[in-house]
mmCIF file of N, CA and C in Angstrom:
data_model
loop_
_atom_site.group_PDB
_atom_site.id
_atom_site.type_symbol
_atom_site.label_atom_id
_atom_site.label_comp_id
_atom_site.label_asym_id
_atom_site.label_seq_id
_atom_site.Cartn_x
_atom_site.Cartn_y
_atom_site.Cartn_z
ATOM 1 N N MET A 14 0.820 -1.193 0.000
ATOM 2 C CA MET A 14 0.000 0.000 0.000
ATOM 3 C C MET A 14 0.865 1.259 0.000
ATOM 4 N N ASP A 15 1.950 1.221 0.786
ATOM 5 C CA ASP A 15 2.817 2.395 0.845
ATOM 6 C C ASP A 15 3.485 2.661 -0.502
ATOM 7 N N VAL A 16 3.930 1.598 -1.157
ATOM 8 C CA VAL A 16 4.569 1.751 -2.471
ATOM 9 C C VAL A 16 3.554 2.252 -3.481
ATOM 10 N N LEU A 17 2.338 1.718 -3.430
ATOM 11 C CA LEU A 17 1.286 2.153 -4.339
ATOM 12 C C LEU A 17 0.973 3.636 -4.142
ATOM 13 N N ALA A 18 0.857 4.055 -2.898
ATOM 14 C CA ALA A 18 0.588 5.464 -2.609
ATOM 15 C C ALA A 18 1.731 6.343 -3.103
ATOM 16 N N ALA A 19 2.976 5.912 -2.892
ATOM 17 C CA ALA A 19 4.132 6.700 -3.339
ATOM 18 C C ALA A 19 4.160 6.809 -4.867
ATOM 19 N N VAL A 20 3.896 5.711 -5.550
ATOM 20 C CA VAL A 20 3.880 5.732 -7.016
ATOM 21 C C VAL A 20 2.784 6.649 -7.530
ATOM 22 N N ASN A 21 1.602 6.581 -6.922
ATOM 23 C CA ASN A 21 0.503 7.450 -7.358
ATOM 24 C C ASN A 21 0.803 8.920 -7.093
ATOM 25 N N PHE A 22 1.411 9.223 -5.959
ATOM 26 C CA PHE A 22 1.798 10.617 -5.704
ATOM 27 C C PHE A 22 2.792 11.089 -6.757
ATOM 28 N N TYR A 23 3.720 10.220 -7.129
ATOM 29 C CA TYR A 23 4.713 10.581 -8.143
ATOM 30 C C TYR A 23 4.053 10.793 -9.508
ATOM 31 N N LYS A 24 3.155 9.885 -9.885
ATOM 32 C CA LYS A 24 2.475 10.002 -11.177
ATOM 33 C C LYS A 24 1.619 11.260 -11.249
ATOM 34 N N GLU A 25 1.021 11.637 -10.120
ATOM 35 C CA GLU A 25 0.171 12.829 -10.085
ATOM 36 C C GLU A 25 0.977 14.103 -9.845
ATOM 37 N N GLU A 26 2.288 13.960 -9.764
ATOM 38 C CA GLU A 26 3.201 15.076 -9.520
ATOM 39 C C GLU A 26 2.895 15.804 -8.215
ATOM 40 N N ALA A 27 2.437 15.052 -7.230
ATOM 41 C CA ALA A 27 2.192 15.595 -5.889
ATOM 42 C C ALA A 27 3.459 15.341 -5.064
ATOM 43 N N TYR A 28 4.506 16.073 -5.403
ATOM 44 C CA TYR A 28 5.819 15.813 -4.819
ATOM 45 C C TYR A 28 5.889 16.135 -3.329
ATOM 46 N N LEU A 29 5.136 17.117 -2.883
ATOM 47 C CA LEU A 29 5.126 17.431 -1.455
ATOM 48 C C LEU A 29 4.521 16.273 -0.660
ATOM 49 N N CYS A 30 3.414 15.739 -1.127
ATOM 50 C CA CYS A 30 2.796 14.586 -0.447
ATOM 51 C C CYS A 30 3.711 13.377 -0.494
ATOM 52 N N LEU A 31 4.381 13.176 -1.638
ATOM 53 C CA LEU A 31 5.331 12.074 -1.761
ATOM 54 C C LEU A 31 6.468 12.231 -0.765
ATOM 55 N N ALA A 32 6.993 13.437 -0.652
ATOM 56 C CA ALA A 32 8.089 13.685 0.293
ATOM 57 C C ALA A 32 7.641 13.449 1.733
ATOM 58 N N VAL A 33 6.450 13.910 2.076
ATOM 59 C CA VAL A 33 5.940 13.708 3.433
ATOM 60 C C VAL A 33 5.767 12.216 3.710
ATOM 61 N N LEU A 34 5.224 11.486 2.759
ATOM 62 C CA LEU A 34 5.031 10.044 2.920
ATOM 63 C C LEU A 34 6.369 9.335 3.119
ATOM 64 N N LEU A 35 7.364 9.664 2.310
ATOM 65 C CA LEU A 35 8.675 9.027 2.439
ATOM 66 C C LEU A 35 9.347 9.371 3.765
ATOM 67 N N VAL A 36 9.202 10.606 4.198
ATOM 68 C CA VAL A 36 9.766 10.998 5.494
ATOM 69 C C VAL A 36 9.098 10.214 6.619
ATOM 70 N N LEU A 37 7.794 10.028 6.526
ATOM 71 C CA LEU A 37 7.085 9.262 7.555
ATOM 72 C C LEU A 37 7.537 7.803 7.571
ATOM 73 N N LEU A 38 7.663 7.206 6.401
ATOM 74 C CA LEU A 38 8.071 5.802 6.319
ATOM 75 C C LEU A 38 9.499 5.602 6.828
ATOM 76 N N ILE A 39 10.398 6.422 6.361
ATOM 77 C CA ILE A 39 11.804 6.287 6.758
ATOM 78 C C ILE A 39 11.992 6.730 8.203
ATOM 79 N N GLY A 40 11.327 7.811 8.580
ATOM 80 C CA GLY A 40 11.465 8.336 9.935
ATOM 81 C C GLY A 40 11.000 7.367 11.005
ATOM 82 N N SER A 41 9.902 6.652 10.757
ATOM 83 C CA SER A 41 9.413 5.701 11.757
ATOM 84 C C SER A 41 10.405 4.567 11.954
ATOM 85 N N SER A 42 11.002 4.106 10.890
ATOM 86 C CA SER A 42 11.991 3.034 11.001
ATOM 87 C C SER A 42 13.247 3.518 11.716
ATOM 88 N N VAL A 43 13.688 4.712 11.387
ATOM 89 C CA VAL A 43 14.883 5.275 12.037
ATOM 90 C C VAL A 43 14.629 5.481 13.529
ATOM 91 N N LEU A 44 13.454 5.989 13.891
ATOM 92 C CA LEU A 44 13.141 6.177 15.309
ATOM 93 C C LEU A 44 13.131 4.854 16.070
ATOM 94 N N ALA A 45 12.562 3.815 15.473
ATOM 95 C CA ALA A 45 12.542 2.508 16.139
ATOM 96 C C ALA A 45 13.960 1.975 16.328
ATOM 97 N N GLN A 46 14.805 2.125 15.323
ATOM 98 C CA GLN A 46 16.190 1.667 15.445
ATOM 99 C C GLN A 46 16.944 2.486 16.492
ATOM 100 N N LEU A 47 16.673 3.787 16.537
ATOM 101 C CA LEU A 47 17.327 4.651 17.523
ATOM 102 C C LEU A 47 16.944 4.252 18.938
ATOM 103 N N TYR A 48 15.647 4.028 19.165
ATOM 104 C CA TYR A 48 15.217 3.597 20.502
ATOM 105 C C TYR A 48 15.801 2.241 20.856
ATOM 106 N N SER A 49 15.843 1.327 19.888
ATOM 107 C CA SER A 49 16.434 0.022 20.140
ATOM 108 C C SER A 49 17.901 0.161 20.532
ATOM 109 N N TRP A 50 18.634 0.981 19.812
ATOM 110 C CA TRP A 50 20.049 1.186 20.114
ATOM 111 C C TRP A 50 20.225 1.852 21.483
ATOM 112 N N LEU A 51 19.385 2.826 21.790
ATOM 113 C CA LEU A 51 19.481 3.490 23.091
ATOM 114 C C LEU A 51 19.212 2.514 24.230
ATOM 115 N N TRP A 52 18.257 1.610 24.039
ATOM 116 C CA TRP A 52 17.985 0.612 25.071
ATOM 117 C C TRP A 52 19.148 -0.351 25.226
ATOM 118 N N TYR A 53 19.778 -0.694 24.124
ATOM 119 C CA TYR A 53 20.956 -1.572 24.206
ATOM 120 C C TYR A 53 22.133 -0.863 24.870
ATOM 121 N N SER A 54 22.293 0.405 24.590
ATOM 122 C CA SER A 54 23.459 1.123 25.098
ATOM 123 C C SER A 54 23.245 1.715 26.487
ATOM 124 N N TYR A 55 22.073 1.511 27.051
ATOM 125 C CA TYR A 55 21.793 1.995 28.394
ATOM 126 C C TYR A 55 22.800 1.384 29.373
ATOM 127 N N ASP A 56 23.311 2.182 30.270
ATOM 128 C CA ASP A 56 24.408 1.757 31.150
ATOM 129 C C ASP A 56 24.125 0.482 31.933
ATOM 130 N N GLU A 57 22.909 0.325 32.421
ATOM 131 C CA GLU A 57 22.618 -0.805 33.296
ATOM 132 C C GLU A 57 22.065 -2.021 32.543
ATOM 133 N N PHE A 58 21.969 -1.943 31.215
ATOM 134 C CA PHE A 58 21.421 -3.052 30.444
ATOM 135 C C PHE A 58 22.470 -4.147 30.315
ATOM 136 N N LYS A 59 22.067 -5.349 30.629
ATOM 137 C CA LYS A 59 22.966 -6.495 30.543
ATOM 138 C C LYS A 59 22.542 -7.340 29.355
ATOM 139 N N MET A 60 23.487 -7.681 28.493
ATOM 140 C CA MET A 60 23.191 -8.544 27.365
ATOM 141 C C MET A 60 22.809 -9.918 27.905
ATOM 142 N N GLU A 61 21.626 -10.360 27.589
ATOM 143 C CA GLU A 61 21.118 -11.613 28.144
ATOM 144 C C GLU A 61 21.455 -12.827 27.292
ATOM 145 N N THR A 62 21.471 -12.683 25.971
ATOM 146 C CA THR A 62 21.693 -13.840 25.114
ATOM 147 C C THR A 62 23.122 -13.846 24.577
ATOM 148 N N LYS A 63 23.557 -15.004 24.136
ATOM 149 C CA LYS A 63 24.901 -15.128 23.565
ATOM 150 C C LYS A 63 25.003 -14.346 22.261
ATOM 151 N N LEU A 64 23.910 -14.300 21.488
ATOM 152 C CA LEU A 64 23.909 -13.544 20.244
ATOM 153 C C LEU A 64 24.135 -12.060 20.508
ATOM 154 N N GLU A 65 23.402 -11.507 21.453
ATOM 155 C CA GLU A 65 23.565 -10.085 21.787
ATOM 156 C C GLU A 65 24.971 -9.816 22.308
ATOM 157 N N ASP A 66 25.462 -10.712 23.143
ATOM 158 C CA ASP A 66 26.800 -10.538 23.695
ATOM 159 C C ASP A 66 27.853 -10.619 22.593
ATOM 160 N N PHE A 67 27.675 -11.540 21.652
ATOM 161 C CA PHE A 67 28.612 -11.712 20.545
ATOM 162 C C PHE A 67 28.610 -10.495 19.624
ATOM 163 N N LEU A 68 27.440 -9.931 19.367
ATOM 164 C CA LEU A 68 27.309 -8.803 18.439
ATOM 165 C C LEU A 68 27.472 -7.440 19.111
ATOM 166 N N LYS A 69 27.749 -7.423 20.396
ATOM 167 C CA LYS A 69 27.834 -6.165 21.141
ATOM 168 C C LYS A 69 28.758 -5.133 20.483
ATOM 169 N N PRO A 70 29.949 -5.515 19.981
ATOM 170 C CA PRO A 70 30.818 -4.494 19.385
ATOM 171 C C PRO A 70 30.253 -3.843 18.123
ATOM 172 N N ILE A 71 29.373 -4.530 17.409
ATOM 173 C CA ILE A 71 28.863 -3.971 16.153
ATOM 174 C C ILE A 71 27.360 -3.671 16.191
ATOM 175 N N LEU A 72 26.776 -3.661 17.369
ATOM 176 C CA LEU A 72 25.331 -3.387 17.460
ATOM 177 C C LEU A 72 24.967 -2.019 16.890
ATOM 178 N N GLY A 73 25.810 -1.037 17.115
ATOM 179 C CA GLY A 73 25.537 0.300 16.574
ATOM 180 C C GLY A 73 25.496 0.301 15.059
ATOM 181 N N VAL A 74 26.436 -0.401 14.440
ATOM 182 C CA VAL A 74 26.478 -0.487 12.979
ATOM 183 C C VAL A 74 25.254 -1.238 12.455
ATOM 184 N N LEU A 75 24.884 -2.310 13.132
ATOM 185 C CA LEU A 75 23.704 -3.067 12.713
ATOM 186 C C LEU A 75 22.448 -2.210 12.785
ATOM 187 N N HIS A 76 22.347 -1.372 13.810
ATOM 188 C CA HIS A 76 21.196 -0.482 13.918
ATOM 189 C C HIS A 76 21.221 0.585 12.818
ATOM 190 N N MET A 77 22.411 1.045 12.451
ATOM 191 C CA MET A 77 22.501 2.029 11.359
ATOM 192 C C MET A 77 21.990 1.442 10.045
ATOM 193 N N PHE A 78 22.197 0.147 9.848
ATOM 194 C CA PHE A 78 21.730 -0.516 8.631
ATOM 195 C C PHE A 78 20.331 -1.125 8.810
ATOM 196 N N GLN A 79 19.600 -0.656 9.809
ATOM 197 C CA GLN A 79 18.212 -1.045 10.058
ATOM 198 C C GLN A 79 18.069 -2.528 10.393
ATOM 199 N N LEU A 80 19.053 -3.130 11.034
ATOM 200 C CA LEU A 80 19.015 -4.545 11.381
ATOM 201 C C LEU A 80 18.835 -4.795 12.875
ATOM 202 N N GLY A 81 18.692 -3.753 13.670
ATOM 203 C CA GLY A 81 18.583 -3.902 15.115
ATOM 204 C C GLY A 81 17.361 -4.687 15.560
ATOM 205 N N MET A 82 16.233 -4.471 14.893
ATOM 206 C CA MET A 82 15.012 -5.190 15.261
ATOM 207 C C MET A 82 15.153 -6.683 14.980
ATOM 208 N N TYR A 83 15.865 -7.022 13.900
ATOM 209 C CA TYR A 83 16.064 -8.441 13.576
ATOM 210 C C TYR A 83 16.955 -9.118 14.619
ATOM 211 N N ILE A 84 17.925 -8.388 15.136
ATOM 212 C CA ILE A 84 18.774 -8.924 16.207
ATOM 213 C C ILE A 84 17.922 -9.198 17.439
ATOM 214 N N ARG A 85 17.008 -8.291 17.744
ATOM 215 C CA ARG A 85 16.116 -8.500 18.886
ATOM 216 C C ARG A 85 15.229 -9.729 18.673
ATOM 217 N N HIS A 86 14.714 -9.900 17.451
ATOM 218 C CA HIS A 86 13.905 -11.090 17.154
ATOM 219 C C HIS A 86 14.726 -12.359 17.354
ATOM 220 N N LEU A 87 15.943 -12.377 16.850
ATOM 221 C CA LEU A 87 16.802 -13.558 16.994
ATOM 222 C C LEU A 87 17.152 -13.816 18.452
ATOM 223 N N ALA A 88 17.351 -12.751 19.227
ATOM 224 C CA ALA A 88 17.658 -12.927 20.649
ATOM 225 C C ALA A 88 16.481 -13.541 21.399
ATOM 226 N N VAL A 89 15.269 -13.114 21.065
ATOM 227 C CA VAL A 89 14.087 -13.702 21.695
ATOM 228 C C VAL A 89 13.968 -15.170 21.295
ATOM 229 N N LEU A 90 14.236 -15.468 20.024
ATOM 230 C CA LEU A 90 14.205 -16.871 19.584
ATOM 231 C C LEU A 90 15.241 -17.704 20.315
ATOM 232 N N GLU A 91 16.433 -17.137 20.510
ATOM 233 C CA GLU A 91 17.470 -17.861 21.256
ATOM 234 C C GLU A 91 17.012 -18.136 22.681
ATOM 235 N N ALA A 92 16.343 -17.181 23.280
ATOM 236 C CA ALA A 92 15.869 -17.370 24.656
ATOM 237 C C ALA A 92 14.773 -18.434 24.725
ATOM 238 N N PHE A 93 13.934 -18.515 23.687
ATOM 239 C CA PHE A 93 12.871 -19.517 23.673
ATOM 240 C C PHE A 93 13.378 -20.913 23.320
ATOM 241 N N MET A 94 14.455 -20.976 22.515
ATOM 242 C CA MET A 94 14.967 -22.267 22.068
ATOM 243 C C MET A 94 16.425 -22.445 22.493
ATOM 244 N N PRO A 95 16.669 -22.676 23.772
ATOM 245 C CA PRO A 95 18.053 -22.843 24.202
ATOM 246 C C PRO A 95 18.631 -24.159 23.684
ATOM 247 N N ASN A 96 19.940 -24.134 23.437
ATOM 248 C CA ASN A 96 20.611 -25.364 23.023
ATOM 249 C C ASN A 96 21.648 -25.747 24.071
ATOM 250 N N SER A 97 22.423 -26.746 23.782
ATOM 251 C CA SER A 97 23.371 -27.248 24.780
ATOM 252 C C SER A 97 24.480 -26.254 25.092
ATOM 253 N N ASN A 98 24.758 -25.307 24.175
ATOM 254 C CA ASN A 98 25.840 -24.345 24.407
ATOM 255 C C ASN A 98 25.397 -23.125 25.207
ATOM 256 N N SER A 99 24.116 -22.921 25.311
ATOM 257 C CA SER A 99 23.634 -21.735 26.022
ATOM 258 C C SER A 99 22.981 -22.153 27.331
ATOM 259 N N ASN A 100 22.467 -21.178 28.020
ATOM 260 C CA ASN A 100 21.794 -21.421 29.286
ATOM 261 C C ASN A 100 20.583 -22.328 29.035
ATOM 262 N N PRO A 101 20.557 -23.523 29.615
ATOM 263 C CA PRO A 101 19.482 -24.470 29.293
ATOM 264 C C PRO A 101 18.110 -24.046 29.792
ATOM 265 N N SER A 102 18.044 -23.214 30.784
ATOM 266 C CA SER A 102 16.733 -22.811 31.292
ATOM 267 C C SER A 102 16.728 -21.314 31.563
ATOM 268 N N TRP A 103 16.099 -20.569 30.665
ATOM 269 C CA TRP A 103 16.003 -19.132 30.828
ATOM 270 C C TRP A 103 14.935 -18.831 31.859
ATOM 271 N N PRO A 104 15.203 -17.890 32.748
ATOM 272 C CA PRO A 104 14.146 -17.465 33.669
ATOM 273 C C PRO A 104 12.986 -16.867 32.869
ATOM 274 N N THR A 105 11.793 -17.207 33.262
ATOM 275 C CA THR A 105 10.601 -16.760 32.538
ATOM 276 C C THR A 105 10.521 -15.240 32.491
ATOM 277 N N ASP A 106 10.893 -14.578 33.564
ATOM 278 C CA ASP A 106 10.790 -13.117 33.577
ATOM 279 C C ASP A 106 11.723 -12.468 32.562
ATOM 280 N N VAL A 107 12.894 -13.062 32.297
ATOM 281 C CA VAL A 107 13.818 -12.512 31.303
ATOM 282 C C VAL A 107 13.232 -12.655 29.908
ATOM 283 N N VAL A 108 12.691 -13.811 29.601
ATOM 284 C CA VAL A 108 12.100 -14.038 28.286
ATOM 285 C C VAL A 108 10.895 -13.124 28.076
ATOM 286 N N VAL A 109 10.069 -12.986 29.084
ATOM 287 C CA VAL A 109 8.902 -12.103 28.991
ATOM 288 C C VAL A 109 9.359 -10.662 28.805
ATOM 289 N N TYR A 110 10.385 -10.238 29.532
ATOM 290 C CA TYR A 110 10.913 -8.879 29.390
ATOM 291 C C TYR A 110 11.412 -8.635 27.966
ATOM 292 N N MET A 111 12.179 -9.594 27.435
ATOM 293 C CA MET A 111 12.722 -9.436 26.084
ATOM 294 C C MET A 111 11.600 -9.366 25.050
ATOM 295 N N ASN A 112 10.585 -10.198 25.205
ATOM 296 C CA ASN A 112 9.468 -10.202 24.276
ATOM 297 C C ASN A 112 8.658 -8.911 24.378
ATOM 298 N N HIS A 113 8.422 -8.437 25.575
ATOM 299 C CA HIS A 113 7.682 -7.174 25.762
ATOM 300 C C HIS A 113 8.479 -6.003 25.196
ATOM 301 N N ASP A 114 9.779 -6.025 25.381
ATOM 302 C CA ASP A 114 10.651 -4.980 24.853
ATOM 303 C C ASP A 114 10.526 -4.909 23.331
ATOM 304 N N LEU A 115 10.594 -6.057 22.691
ATOM 305 C CA LEU A 115 10.466 -6.128 21.238
ATOM 306 C C LEU A 115 9.084 -5.685 20.785
ATOM 307 N N ASN A 116 8.045 -6.146 21.462
ATOM 308 C CA ASN A 116 6.680 -5.746 21.102
ATOM 309 C C ASN A 116 6.460 -4.250 21.269
ATOM 310 N N LEU A 117 7.039 -3.665 22.292
ATOM 311 C CA LEU A 117 6.907 -2.220 22.492
ATOM 312 C C LEU A 117 7.563 -1.459 21.353
ATOM 313 N N LEU A 118 8.730 -1.895 20.929
ATOM 314 C CA LEU A 118 9.390 -1.231 19.802
ATOM 315 C C LEU A 118 8.559 -1.340 18.526
ATOM 316 N N ARG A 119 8.004 -2.509 18.272
ATOM 317 C CA ARG A 119 7.176 -2.690 17.073
ATOM 318 C C ARG A 119 5.909 -1.840 17.162
ATOM 319 N N PHE A 120 5.314 -1.755 18.340
ATOM 320 C CA PHE A 120 4.121 -0.936 18.527
ATOM 321 C C PHE A 120 4.434 0.546 18.282
ATOM 322 N N MET A 121 5.547 1.012 18.833
ATOM 323 C CA MET A 121 5.911 2.421 18.643
ATOM 324 C C MET A 121 6.171 2.713 17.170
ATOM 325 N N GLU A 122 6.864 1.820 16.477
ATOM 326 C CA GLU A 122 7.122 2.031 15.053
ATOM 327 C C GLU A 122 5.818 2.082 14.261
ATOM 328 N N THR A 123 4.884 1.204 14.581
ATOM 329 C CA THR A 123 3.594 1.192 13.902
ATOM 330 C C THR A 123 2.841 2.500 14.144
ATOM 331 N N PHE A 124 2.843 2.980 15.384
ATOM 332 C CA PHE A 124 2.148 4.225 15.693
ATOM 333 C C PHE A 124 2.806 5.407 14.994
ATOM 334 N N TRP A 125 4.154 5.474 15.036
ATOM 335 C CA TRP A 125 4.855 6.594 14.396
ATOM 336 C C TRP A 125 4.606 6.630 12.897
ATOM 337 N N GLU A 126 4.400 5.471 12.298
ATOM 338 C CA GLU A 126 4.176 5.419 10.862
ATOM 339 C C GLU A 126 2.707 5.621 10.510
ATOM 340 N N SER A 127 1.818 4.949 11.203
ATOM 341 C CA SER A 127 0.409 4.922 10.802
ATOM 342 C C SER A 127 -0.350 6.200 11.105
ATOM 343 N N ALA A 128 -0.193 6.734 12.289
ATOM 344 C CA ALA A 128 -0.975 7.917 12.661
ATOM 345 C C ALA A 128 -0.711 9.100 11.727
ATOM 346 N N PRO A 129 0.543 9.471 11.447
ATOM 347 C CA PRO A 129 0.757 10.579 10.514
ATOM 348 C C PRO A 129 0.306 10.255 9.089
ATOM 349 N N GLN A 130 0.430 8.981 8.673
ATOM 350 C CA GLN A 130 -0.019 8.614 7.329
ATOM 351 C C GLN A 130 -1.522 8.777 7.186
ATOM 352 N N ILE A 131 -2.255 8.412 8.212
ATOM 353 C CA ILE A 131 -3.708 8.568 8.157
ATOM 354 C C ILE A 131 -4.072 10.042 8.029
ATOM 355 N N VAL A 132 -3.397 10.892 8.781
ATOM 356 C CA VAL A 132 -3.650 12.339 8.686
ATOM 357 C C VAL A 132 -3.298 12.842 7.288
ATOM 358 N N LEU A 133 -2.184 12.380 6.728
ATOM 359 C CA LEU A 133 -1.794 12.782 5.374
ATOM 360 C C LEU A 133 -2.843 12.356 4.355
ATOM 361 N N MET A 134 -3.264 11.106 4.410
ATOM 362 C CA MET A 134 -4.240 10.609 3.443
ATOM 363 C C MET A 134 -5.589 11.322 3.581
ATOM 364 N N LEU A 135 -6.026 11.568 4.809
ATOM 365 C CA LEU A 135 -7.280 12.296 5.017
ATOM 366 C C LEU A 135 -7.176 13.722 4.488
ATOM 367 N N THR A 136 -6.026 14.350 4.677
ATOM 368 C CA THR A 136 -5.826 15.708 4.169
ATOM 369 C C THR A 136 -5.898 15.736 2.654
ATOM 370 N N VAL A 137 -5.264 14.768 2.007
ATOM 371 C CA VAL A 137 -5.306 14.700 0.546
ATOM 372 C C VAL A 137 -6.732 14.496 0.060
ATOM 373 N N ILE A 138 -7.462 13.588 0.682
ATOM 374 C CA ILE A 138 -8.842 13.319 0.272
ATOM 375 C C ILE A 138 -9.721 14.547 0.488
ATOM 376 N N MET A 139 -9.524 15.245 1.606
ATOM 377 C CA MET A 139 -10.330 16.437 1.879
ATOM 378 C C MET A 139 -9.989 17.564 0.916
ATOM 379 N N GLN A 140 -8.728 17.691 0.524
ATOM 380 C CA GLN A 140 -8.346 18.738 -0.427
ATOM 381 C C GLN A 140 -8.931 18.485 -1.810
ATOM 382 N N GLU A 141 -9.085 17.216 -2.160
ATOM 383 C CA GLU A 141 -9.679 16.883 -3.457
ATOM 384 C C GLU A 141 -11.173 17.167 -3.476
ATOM 385 N N GLY A 142 -11.786 17.214 -2.286
ATOM 386 C CA GLY A 142 -13.215 17.457 -2.210
ATOM 387 C C GLY A 142 -14.053 16.250 -2.573
ATOM 388 N N LYS A 143 -13.445 15.086 -2.603
ATOM 389 C CA LYS A 143 -14.172 13.855 -2.940
ATOM 390 C C LYS A 143 -14.243 12.976 -1.700
ATOM 391 N N PRO A 144 -15.389 12.989 -1.032
ATOM 392 C CA PRO A 144 -15.481 12.096 0.123
ATOM 393 C C PRO A 144 -15.488 10.647 -0.337
ATOM 394 N N GLY A 145 -14.845 9.817 0.412
ATOM 395 C CA GLY A 145 -14.782 8.403 0.067
ATOM 396 C C GLY A 145 -13.879 7.691 1.062
ATOM 397 N N PRO A 146 -13.750 6.398 0.875
ATOM 398 C CA PRO A 146 -12.888 5.652 1.799
ATOM 399 C C PRO A 146 -11.427 6.068 1.651
ATOM 400 N N ILE A 147 -10.679 5.852 2.699
ATOM 401 C CA ILE A 147 -9.273 6.266 2.702
ATOM 402 C C ILE A 147 -8.489 5.567 1.612
ATOM 403 N N THR A 148 -8.813 4.341 1.309
ATOM 404 C CA THR A 148 -8.121 3.605 0.264
ATOM 405 C C THR A 148 -8.899 3.688 -1.044
ATOM 406 N N GLY A 149 -9.474 4.842 -1.323
ATOM 407 C CA GLY A 149 -10.310 5.023 -2.514
ATOM 408 C C GLY A 149 -9.502 5.022 -3.796
ATOM 409 N N SER A 150 -10.140 5.417 -4.884
ATOM 410 C CA SER A 150 -9.540 5.327 -6.207
ATOM 411 C C SER A 150 -8.316 6.218 -6.352
ATOM 412 N N HIS A 151 -8.153 7.190 -5.452
ATOM 413 C CA HIS A 151 -6.986 8.066 -5.509
ATOM 414 C C HIS A 151 -5.680 7.274 -5.427
ATOM 415 N N PHE A 152 -5.677 6.188 -4.674
ATOM 416 C CA PHE A 152 -4.451 5.465 -4.434
ATOM 417 C C PHE A 152 -4.325 4.215 -5.289
ATOM 418 N N PHE A 153 -5.277 3.930 -6.146
ATOM 419 C CA PHE A 153 -5.198 2.713 -6.970
ATOM 420 C C PHE A 153 -5.245 3.044 -8.434
#
């Protein structure tokens, strides 16, 4: 849907709307990566999984390349599926904390992206003077 909206804005030469849409899409991802990195770099945060501990020197670089959320997903998977080389029994509170942390980041990214996009799309529809659904013919 986002690509379709961007292409339609470009075809209609609505470059300001296209720029706002791209800033919203890129900005929400950058904010989520920034918060993830800040949580990792917090002074009292202890790396819980072997993956996080192993990648600690390059976590900042991974976040710059938008890979921080994937590291968090893999760390949660490691906590849920321990093997013989790692801690065989993760405390439930640690796993729940890691999962809630990841879910909070995903929720914030969704809110940062969706709420401004809805306002943008409603503004475009209202400026056209054509009432209709948000995903109306304007975007298809």
